[in-house]
């Protein structure tokens, strides 16, 4: 059996345990950071090997305890899983860099929680069992609670508690849906469920539809689809910069779950449930896209604006995944890492801006001096061009590919929504840039000169690395899009996933 599949979960889990061990005062932050970077280096090796192993189309299955998949826990690594693992790894590296500039000293257990967050993310992308998807969701969310609330007080604590309550409610609905799903279909293995859903008798069809609808509702809530996105803007805007940047991938976990179950359960062979939920996911995505653009235009603070850009990216992906044709699906998979990287970069850049403006923070309506604004201004410009989808960066290439592959029946609505939201985003970012960088306060001769906030190089490097990812995706667009074409082709052949899982399942040995 290939043990490589479980290592993206085990490596950060061991890193988290070791981080807790060295948190004692006598070790100091340098030891904690050394442990964190050692775990990150080991994870990079593992993810690189797994990505190379699945790039050719192999589907690797790992059965914990060698139990049959219908009875035990199965981990499955295919092209999509490896793509998500690589995206998470590349995002986590600059987030950890930024945190190691000094913020990690103010957050108890930061490094352990950061590693546990990676455990939840990687496990969610690898699991082949819907119940263990719930388990890894909870690991990810519990770690996010600690990261969001660590070192917080006042308004951040209140917003953080709203975030906790919302996600606990969603998790409760998730657990109820799993119970109903097991009661009606007798399995929670995703490959096994794909077979049983296709054979649902007419007498149980209504119950199964309601159960799966509840499950999709939970995934959409975690991915911030309208009208369940109101929790996101303030939560992400109040989070510390490194945490908010890492949270850029969390909405993608809900999107990944929607994509995975949609391709496995609602394909052409799903009988009465073929294509279930695609239409309402598409139109909800269109509505969310427009409202997200309006939110970005109306945002009074830069970090809230960036949070709405996360919603815009999630809505764009909902449209791509709901349409589900090979070209549109491939464009969405290319857009996914781009949107995560650029949103994370903007959160880090917003932190640089906030600390230079003193009491004005990142509020756009307040005119305040910003010493040393040249570097943040250039970084903001690059990030704005990328996130708005302007040429020549990867955002433009992704949206152009998505619109070019759109089927005729959706062309009018989707083109209008994508272009209108892009215009709203451009207007919002332009207003933000003008108010933050171009407007200057009336000089007061009696006022002391503004103090230039220190620029820590590691923070600058972290933001530049994230922006460099987007530039690299534009330069290497051809091979990356060929790979996303291959991912889409594999997703549209769910029979290979099911057959590989069943072929790996051992027979139950009789005593």
PDB file of C-alpha atoms in Angstrom, residues 147-374:
ATOM      1  CA  UNK A 147      -6.397  31.432  15.219  1.00  0.00           C
ATOM      2  CA  UNK A 148      -9.126  34.049  14.852  1.00  0.00           C
ATOM      3  CA  UNK A 149      -9.597  34.672  18.569  1.00  0.00           C
ATOM      4  CA  UNK A 150      -5.949  34.415  19.695  1.00  0.00           C
ATOM      5  CA  UNK A 151      -4.736  37.679  21.136  1.00  0.00           C
ATOM      6  CA  UNK A 152      -8.052  39.334  20.301  1.00  0.00           C
ATOM      7  CA  UNK A 153     -10.262  41.600  22.372  1.00  0.00           C
ATOM      8  CA  UNK A 154     -13.254  43.858  21.981  1.00  0.00           C
ATOM      9  CA  UNK A 155     -14.845  43.858  18.554  1.00  0.00           C
ATOM     10  CA  UNK A 156     -12.678  41.034  17.196  1.00  0.00           C
ATOM     11  CA  UNK A 157     -13.848  38.767  20.011  1.00  0.00           C
ATOM     12  CA  UNK A 158     -17.489  39.612  19.307  1.00  0.00           C
ATOM     13  CA  UNK A 159     -17.148  39.056  15.553  1.00  0.00           C
ATOM     14  CA  UNK A 160     -15.191  35.874  16.252  1.00  0.00           C
ATOM     15  CA  UNK A 161     -17.983  34.532  18.438  1.00  0.00           C
ATOM     16  CA  UNK A 162     -20.474  35.188  15.616  1.00  0.00           C
ATOM     17  CA  UNK A 163     -18.164  33.193  13.334  1.00  0.00           C
ATOM     18  CA  UNK A 164     -18.037  30.336  15.844  1.00  0.00           C
ATOM     19  CA  UNK A 165     -21.820  30.228  16.335  1.00  0.00           C
ATOM     20  CA  UNK A 166     -22.504  30.232  12.600  1.00  0.00           C
ATOM     21  CA  UNK A 167     -20.083  27.403  11.902  1.00  0.00           C
ATOM     22  CA  UNK A 168     -21.247  25.323  14.857  1.00  0.00           C
ATOM     23  CA  UNK A 169     -24.809  25.631  13.548  1.00  0.00           C
ATOM     24  CA  UNK A 170     -23.694  24.603  10.057  1.00  0.00           C
ATOM     25  CA  UNK A 171     -21.758  21.654  11.501  1.00  0.00           C
ATOM     26  CA  UNK A 172     -24.847  20.527  13.416  1.00  0.00           C
ATOM     27  CA  UNK A 173     -26.851  20.516  10.176  1.00  0.00           C
ATOM     28  CA  UNK A 174     -23.977  18.620   8.534  1.00  0.00           C
ATOM     29  CA  UNK A 175     -24.180  15.907  11.204  1.00  0.00           C
ATOM     30  CA  UNK A 176     -27.965  15.656  10.851  1.00  0.00           C
ATOM     31  CA  UNK A 177     -27.616  15.302   7.081  1.00  0.00           C
ATOM     32  CA  UNK A 178     -25.044  12.521   7.529  1.00  0.00           C
ATOM     33  CA  UNK A 179     -27.376  10.620   9.840  1.00  0.00           C
ATOM     34  CA  UNK A 180     -30.225  10.876   7.342  1.00  0.00           C
ATOM     35  CA  UNK A 181     -27.915   9.878   4.494  1.00  0.00           C
ATOM     36  CA  UNK A 182     -26.707   6.754   6.292  1.00  0.00           C
ATOM     37  CA  UNK A 183     -30.236   5.825   7.329  1.00  0.00           C
ATOM     38  CA  UNK A 184     -31.560   6.093   3.778  1.00  0.00           C
ATOM     39  CA  UNK A 185     -28.602   4.714   1.777  1.00  0.00           C
ATOM     40  CA  UNK A 186     -26.650   2.596   4.272  1.00  0.00           C
ATOM     41  CA  UNK A 187     -23.188   3.971   3.518  1.00  0.00           C
ATOM     42  CA  UNK A 188     -21.076   7.115   3.897  1.00  0.00           C
ATOM     43  CA  UNK A 189     -18.289   6.176   1.490  1.00  0.00           C
ATOM     44  CA  UNK A 190     -18.503   8.628  -1.410  1.00  0.00           C
ATOM     45  CA  UNK A 191     -17.741   6.063  -4.115  1.00  0.00           C
ATOM     46  CA  UNK A 192     -20.230   3.588  -2.680  1.00  0.00           C
ATOM     47  CA  UNK A 193     -22.860   6.306  -2.411  1.00  0.00           C
ATOM     48  CA  UNK A 194     -22.460   7.109  -6.105  1.00  0.00           C
ATOM     49  CA  UNK A 195     -23.675   3.593  -6.878  1.00  0.00           C
ATOM     50  CA  UNK A 196     -26.500   3.594  -4.353  1.00  0.00           C
ATOM     51  CA  UNK A 197     -27.799   7.020  -5.385  1.00  0.00           C
ATOM     52  CA  UNK A 198     -28.195   5.758  -8.946  1.00  0.00           C
ATOM     53  CA  UNK A 199     -30.348   2.895  -7.621  1.00  0.00           C
ATOM     54  CA  UNK A 200     -32.592   4.835  -5.228  1.00  0.00           C
ATOM     55  CA  UNK A 201     -36.158   3.493  -5.414  1.00  0.00           C
ATOM     56  CA  UNK A 202     -38.946   5.946  -6.166  1.00  0.00           C
ATOM     57  CA  UNK A 203     -40.358   5.525  -2.665  1.00  0.00           C
ATOM     58  CA  UNK A 204     -37.194   6.981  -1.091  1.00  0.00           C
ATOM     59  CA  UNK A 205     -36.360   9.558  -3.737  1.00  0.00           C
ATOM     60  CA  UNK A 206     -37.947  12.521  -1.918  1.00  0.00           C
ATOM     61  CA  UNK A 207     -36.111  11.756   1.338  1.00  0.00           C
ATOM     62  CA  UNK A 208     -32.791  11.317  -0.449  1.00  0.00           C
ATOM     63  CA  UNK A 209     -33.247  14.575  -2.345  1.00  0.00           C
ATOM     64  CA  UNK A 210     -34.029  16.457   0.866  1.00  0.00           C
ATOM     65  CA  UNK A 211     -31.026  14.903   2.633  1.00  0.00           C
ATOM     66  CA  UNK A 212     -28.589  15.733  -0.148  1.00  0.00           C
ATOM     67  CA  UNK A 213     -30.110  19.203  -0.431  1.00  0.00           C
ATOM     68  CA  UNK A 214     -29.360  19.773   3.268  1.00  0.00           C
ATOM     69  CA  UNK A 215     -25.809  18.557   2.708  1.00  0.00           C
ATOM     70  CA  UNK A 216     -25.312  20.939  -0.207  1.00  0.00           C
ATOM     71  CA  UNK A 217     -26.762  23.743   1.894  1.00  0.00           C
ATOM     72  CA  UNK A 218     -24.042  23.155   4.493  1.00  0.00           C
ATOM     73  CA  UNK A 219     -21.307  23.167   1.840  1.00  0.00           C
ATOM     74  CA  UNK A 220     -22.673  26.383   0.353  1.00  0.00           C
ATOM     75  CA  UNK A 221     -22.797  28.016   3.792  1.00  0.00           C
ATOM     76  CA  UNK A 222     -19.128  27.195   4.356  1.00  0.00           C
ATOM     77  CA  UNK A 223     -18.297  28.460   0.849  1.00  0.00           C
ATOM     78  CA  UNK A 224     -20.189  31.751   1.428  1.00  0.00           C
ATOM     79  CA  UNK A 225     -22.902  31.415  -1.224  1.00  0.00           C
ATOM     80  CA  UNK A 226     -25.847  33.814  -1.108  1.00  0.00           C
ATOM     81  CA  UNK A 227     -27.667  34.304   1.225  1.00  0.00           C
ATOM     82  CA  UNK A 228     -25.258  32.520   3.595  1.00  0.00           C
ATOM     83  CA  UNK A 229     -22.250  34.786   3.084  1.00  0.00           C
ATOM     84  CA  UNK A 230     -22.995  37.541   5.609  1.00  0.00           C
ATOM     85  CA  UNK A 231     -20.750  35.944   8.228  1.00  0.00           C
ATOM     86  CA  UNK A 232     -17.614  36.256   6.095  1.00  0.00           C
ATOM     87  CA  UNK A 233     -16.761  39.951   5.481  1.00  0.00           C
ATOM     88  CA  UNK A 234     -16.356  41.083   9.085  1.00  0.00           C
ATOM     89  CA  UNK A 235     -14.842  37.789  10.274  1.00  0.00           C
ATOM     90  CA  UNK A 236     -12.066  37.880   7.693  1.00  0.00           C
ATOM     91  CA  UNK A 237     -11.598  41.640   8.029  1.00  0.00           C
ATOM     92  CA  UNK A 238     -11.059  41.396  11.801  1.00  0.00           C
ATOM     93  CA  UNK A 239      -8.693  38.422  11.653  1.00  0.00           C
ATOM     94  CA  UNK A 240      -4.912  38.990  11.931  1.00  0.00           C
ATOM     95  CA  UNK A 241      -3.332  39.388   8.509  1.00  0.00           C
ATOM     96  CA  UNK A 242      -1.574  36.005   8.376  1.00  0.00           C
ATOM     97  CA  UNK A 243      -4.745  34.246   9.561  1.00  0.00           C
ATOM     98  CA  UNK A 244      -7.008  36.073   7.098  1.00  0.00           C
ATOM     99  CA  UNK A 245      -4.589  35.176   4.300  1.00  0.00           C
ATOM    100  CA  UNK A 246      -4.753  31.492   5.230  1.00  0.00           C
ATOM    101  CA  UNK A 247      -8.549  31.708   5.488  1.00  0.00           C
ATOM    102  CA  UNK A 248      -8.613  32.539   1.753  1.00  0.00           C
ATOM    103  CA  UNK A 249      -8.468  28.784   1.097  1.00  0.00           C
ATOM    104  CA  UNK A 250     -11.216  27.874   3.591  1.00  0.00           C
ATOM    105  CA  UNK A 251     -14.129  28.883   1.378  1.00  0.00           C
ATOM    106  CA  UNK A 252     -12.550  26.689  -1.300  1.00  0.00           C
ATOM    107  CA  UNK A 253     -13.028  23.640   0.940  1.00  0.00           C
ATOM    108  CA  UNK A 254     -16.798  24.020   0.676  1.00  0.00           C
ATOM    109  CA  UNK A 255     -16.454  24.503  -3.070  1.00  0.00           C
ATOM    110  CA  UNK A 256     -14.255  21.403  -3.301  1.00  0.00           C
ATOM    111  CA  UNK A 257     -16.904  19.387  -1.449  1.00  0.00           C
ATOM    112  CA  UNK A 258     -19.627  20.615  -3.816  1.00  0.00           C
ATOM    113  CA  UNK A 259     -17.503  19.753  -6.840  1.00  0.00           C
ATOM    114  CA  UNK A 260     -16.540  16.322  -5.537  1.00  0.00           C
ATOM    115  CA  UNK A 261     -20.054  15.143  -4.650  1.00  0.00           C
ATOM    116  CA  UNK A 262     -21.527  16.734  -7.773  1.00  0.00           C
ATOM    117  CA  UNK A 263     -19.186  14.810 -10.050  1.00  0.00           C
ATOM    118  CA  UNK A 264     -19.454  11.536  -8.137  1.00  0.00           C
ATOM    119  CA  UNK A 265     -23.157  11.519  -7.278  1.00  0.00           C
ATOM    120  CA  UNK A 266     -25.001  13.602  -9.886  1.00  0.00           C
ATOM    121  CA  UNK A 267     -23.417  12.534 -13.166  1.00  0.00           C
ATOM    122  CA  UNK A 268     -25.183  11.155 -16.200  1.00  0.00           C
ATOM    123  CA  UNK A 269     -25.505   7.714 -14.575  1.00  0.00           C
ATOM    124  CA  UNK A 270     -27.236   9.012 -11.428  1.00  0.00           C
ATOM    125  CA  UNK A 271     -30.730   8.276 -12.704  1.00  0.00           C
ATOM    126  CA  UNK A 272     -33.372  10.565 -11.202  1.00  0.00           C
ATOM    127  CA  UNK A 273     -30.700  12.572  -9.388  1.00  0.00           C
ATOM    128  CA  UNK A 274     -28.603  13.356 -12.484  1.00  0.00           C
ATOM    129  CA  UNK A 275     -27.645  17.031 -12.412  1.00  0.00           C
ATOM    130  CA  UNK A 276     -29.350  17.545  -9.049  1.00  0.00           C
ATOM    131  CA  UNK A 277     -28.933  21.089  -7.715  1.00  0.00           C
ATOM    132  CA  UNK A 278     -26.857  22.424 -10.599  1.00  0.00           C
ATOM    133  CA  UNK A 279     -29.345  25.032 -11.769  1.00  0.00           C
ATOM    134  CA  UNK A 280     -29.918  26.636  -8.402  1.00  0.00           C
ATOM    135  CA  UNK A 281     -26.188  26.551  -7.640  1.00  0.00           C
ATOM    136  CA  UNK A 282     -25.565  28.358 -10.929  1.00  0.00           C
ATOM    137  CA  UNK A 283     -28.137  31.089 -10.391  1.00  0.00           C
ATOM    138  CA  UNK A 284     -27.235  31.529  -6.730  1.00  0.00           C
ATOM    139  CA  UNK A 285     -23.628  31.907  -7.884  1.00  0.00           C
ATOM    140  CA  UNK A 286     -24.657  34.591 -10.384  1.00  0.00           C
ATOM    141  CA  UNK A 287     -26.571  36.508  -7.708  1.00  0.00           C
ATOM    142  CA  UNK A 288     -23.692  36.184  -5.221  1.00  0.00           C
ATOM    143  CA  UNK A 289     -21.271  37.450  -7.841  1.00  0.00           C
ATOM    144  CA  UNK A 290     -23.250  40.646  -8.378  1.00  0.00           C
ATOM    145  CA  UNK A 291     -23.845  41.246  -4.663  1.00  0.00           C
ATOM    146  CA  UNK A 292     -20.189  40.577  -3.900  1.00  0.00           C
ATOM    147  CA  UNK A 293     -19.196  43.199  -6.460  1.00  0.00           C
ATOM    148  CA  UNK A 294     -21.591  45.693  -4.883  1.00  0.00           C
ATOM    149  CA  UNK A 295     -20.166  44.895  -1.458  1.00  0.00           C
ATOM    150  CA  UNK A 296     -16.637  45.556  -2.718  1.00  0.00           C
ATOM    151  CA  UNK A 297     -17.776  48.893  -4.150  1.00  0.00           C
ATOM    152  CA  UNK A 298     -19.532  49.965  -0.938  1.00  0.00           C
ATOM    153  CA  UNK A 299     -16.930  48.742   1.580  1.00  0.00           C
ATOM    154  CA  UNK A 300     -15.719  51.492   3.898  1.00  0.00           C
ATOM    155  CA  UNK A 301     -12.566  49.622   4.964  1.00  0.00           C
ATOM    156  CA  UNK A 302      -9.931  48.017   2.797  1.00  0.00           C
ATOM    157  CA  UNK A 303      -9.997  44.671   4.592  1.00  0.00           C
ATOM    158  CA  UNK A 304     -13.779  44.450   4.212  1.00  0.00           C
ATOM    159  CA  UNK A 305     -13.343  45.171   0.493  1.00  0.00           C
ATOM    160  CA  UNK A 306     -10.877  42.287   0.231  1.00  0.00           C
ATOM    161  CA  UNK A 307     -13.292  40.017   2.104  1.00  0.00           C
ATOM    162  CA  UNK A 308     -15.928  40.749  -0.517  1.00  0.00           C
ATOM    163  CA  UNK A 309     -13.379  39.840  -3.182  1.00  0.00           C
ATOM    164  CA  UNK A 310     -13.172  36.409  -1.535  1.00  0.00           C
ATOM    165  CA  UNK A 311     -16.960  36.140  -1.967  1.00  0.00           C
ATOM    166  CA  UNK A 312     -16.666  37.222  -5.607  1.00  0.00           C
ATOM    167  CA  UNK A 313     -14.080  34.505  -6.262  1.00  0.00           C
ATOM    168  CA  UNK A 314     -16.251  31.862  -4.550  1.00  0.00           C
ATOM    169  CA  UNK A 315     -19.269  32.904  -6.635  1.00  0.00           C
ATOM    170  CA  UNK A 316     -17.221  32.682  -9.844  1.00  0.00           C
ATOM    171  CA  UNK A 317     -16.174  29.155  -8.924  1.00  0.00           C
ATOM    172  CA  UNK A 318     -19.757  28.155  -8.119  1.00  0.00           C
ATOM    173  CA  UNK A 319     -20.725  29.212 -11.633  1.00  0.00           C
ATOM    174  CA  UNK A 320     -17.841  27.278 -13.194  1.00  0.00           C
ATOM    175  CA  UNK A 321     -18.500  24.114 -11.197  1.00  0.00           C
ATOM    176  CA  UNK A 322     -22.272  24.255 -11.711  1.00  0.00           C
ATOM    177  CA  UNK A 323     -21.904  24.540 -15.496  1.00  0.00           C
ATOM    178  CA  UNK A 324     -19.497  21.604 -15.375  1.00  0.00           C
ATOM    179  CA  UNK A 325     -18.438  21.420 -19.029  1.00  0.00           C
ATOM    180  CA  UNK A 326     -14.785  20.430 -19.580  1.00  0.00           C
ATOM    181  CA  UNK A 327     -13.517  23.861 -20.651  1.00  0.00           C
ATOM    182  CA  UNK A 328     -15.423  25.827 -18.014  1.00  0.00           C
ATOM    183  CA  UNK A 329     -14.453  23.371 -15.293  1.00  0.00           C
ATOM    184  CA  UNK A 330     -10.803  23.595 -16.333  1.00  0.00           C
ATOM    185  CA  UNK A 331     -10.935  27.409 -16.270  1.00  0.00           C
ATOM    186  CA  UNK A 332     -12.457  27.296 -12.781  1.00  0.00           C
ATOM    187  CA  UNK A 333      -9.718  24.993 -11.521  1.00  0.00           C
ATOM    188  CA  UNK A 334      -7.100  27.392 -12.897  1.00  0.00           C
ATOM    189  CA  UNK A 335      -8.929  30.337 -11.307  1.00  0.00           C
ATOM    190  CA  UNK A 336      -9.098  28.651  -7.877  1.00  0.00           C
ATOM    191  CA  UNK A 337      -5.427  28.982  -6.837  1.00  0.00           C
ATOM    192  CA  UNK A 338      -5.142  32.394  -8.507  1.00  0.00           C
ATOM    193  CA  UNK A 339      -8.042  33.785  -6.458  1.00  0.00           C
ATOM    194  CA  UNK A 340      -6.676  32.294  -3.230  1.00  0.00           C
ATOM    195  CA  UNK A 341      -3.183  33.709  -3.743  1.00  0.00           C
ATOM    196  CA  UNK A 342      -4.235  37.216  -4.728  1.00  0.00           C
ATOM    197  CA  UNK A 343      -6.788  37.564  -1.907  1.00  0.00           C
ATOM    198  CA  UNK A 344      -4.173  36.419   0.592  1.00  0.00           C
ATOM    199  CA  UNK A 345      -1.642  38.884  -0.843  1.00  0.00           C
ATOM    200  CA  UNK A 346      -4.119  41.744  -0.520  1.00  0.00           C
ATOM    201  CA  UNK A 347      -4.787  40.884   3.137  1.00  0.00           C
ATOM    202  CA  UNK A 348      -1.052  41.099   3.837  1.00  0.00           C
ATOM    203  CA  UNK A 349      -0.748  44.342   1.872  1.00  0.00           C
ATOM    204  CA  UNK A 350      -3.724  45.796   3.761  1.00  0.00           C
ATOM    205  CA  UNK A 351      -1.881  45.076   7.006  1.00  0.00           C
ATOM    206  CA  UNK A 352       1.163  47.009   5.739  1.00  0.00           C
ATOM    207  CA  UNK A 353      -1.108  49.938   4.862  1.00  0.00           C
ATOM    208  CA  UNK A 354      -3.026  49.819   8.143  1.00  0.00           C
ATOM    209  CA  UNK A 355       0.092  50.031  10.293  1.00  0.00           C
ATOM    210  CA  UNK A 356       1.406  53.015   8.333  1.00  0.00           C
ATOM    211  CA  UNK A 357      -1.747  55.076   8.767  1.00  0.00           C
ATOM    212  CA  UNK A 358      -1.843  55.022  12.559  1.00  0.00           C
ATOM    213  CA  UNK A 359      -5.289  55.639  14.036  1.00  0.00           C
ATOM    214  CA  UNK A 360      -6.868  55.911  10.578  1.00  0.00           C
ATOM    215  CA  UNK A 361      -6.187  52.192  10.095  1.00  0.00           C
ATOM    216  CA  UNK A 362      -7.568  50.986   6.738  1.00  0.00           C
ATOM    217  CA  UNK A 363     -10.673  53.199   6.678  1.00  0.00           C
ATOM    218  CA  UNK A 364     -10.976  54.687   3.222  1.00  0.00           C
ATOM    219  CA  UNK A 365     -13.031  57.738   4.163  1.00  0.00           C
ATOM    220  CA  UNK A 366     -10.334  59.026   6.518  1.00  0.00           C
ATOM    221  CA  UNK A 367      -7.583  61.102   4.910  1.00  0.00           C
ATOM    222  CA  UNK A 368      -4.343  60.395   6.754  1.00  0.00           C
ATOM    223  CA  UNK A 369      -0.633  60.578   5.995  1.00  0.00           C
ATOM    224  CA  UNK A 370       1.096  57.348   5.041  1.00  0.00           C
ATOM    225  CA  UNK A 371       4.876  57.544   5.324  1.00  0.00           C
ATOM    226  CA  UNK A 372       6.721  55.197   3.016  1.00  0.00           C
ATOM    227  CA  UNK A 373       3.645  54.500   0.934  1.00  0.00           C
ATOM    228  CA  UNK A 374       5.474  53.802  -2.332  1.00  0.00           C
TER     229      UNK A 374
END
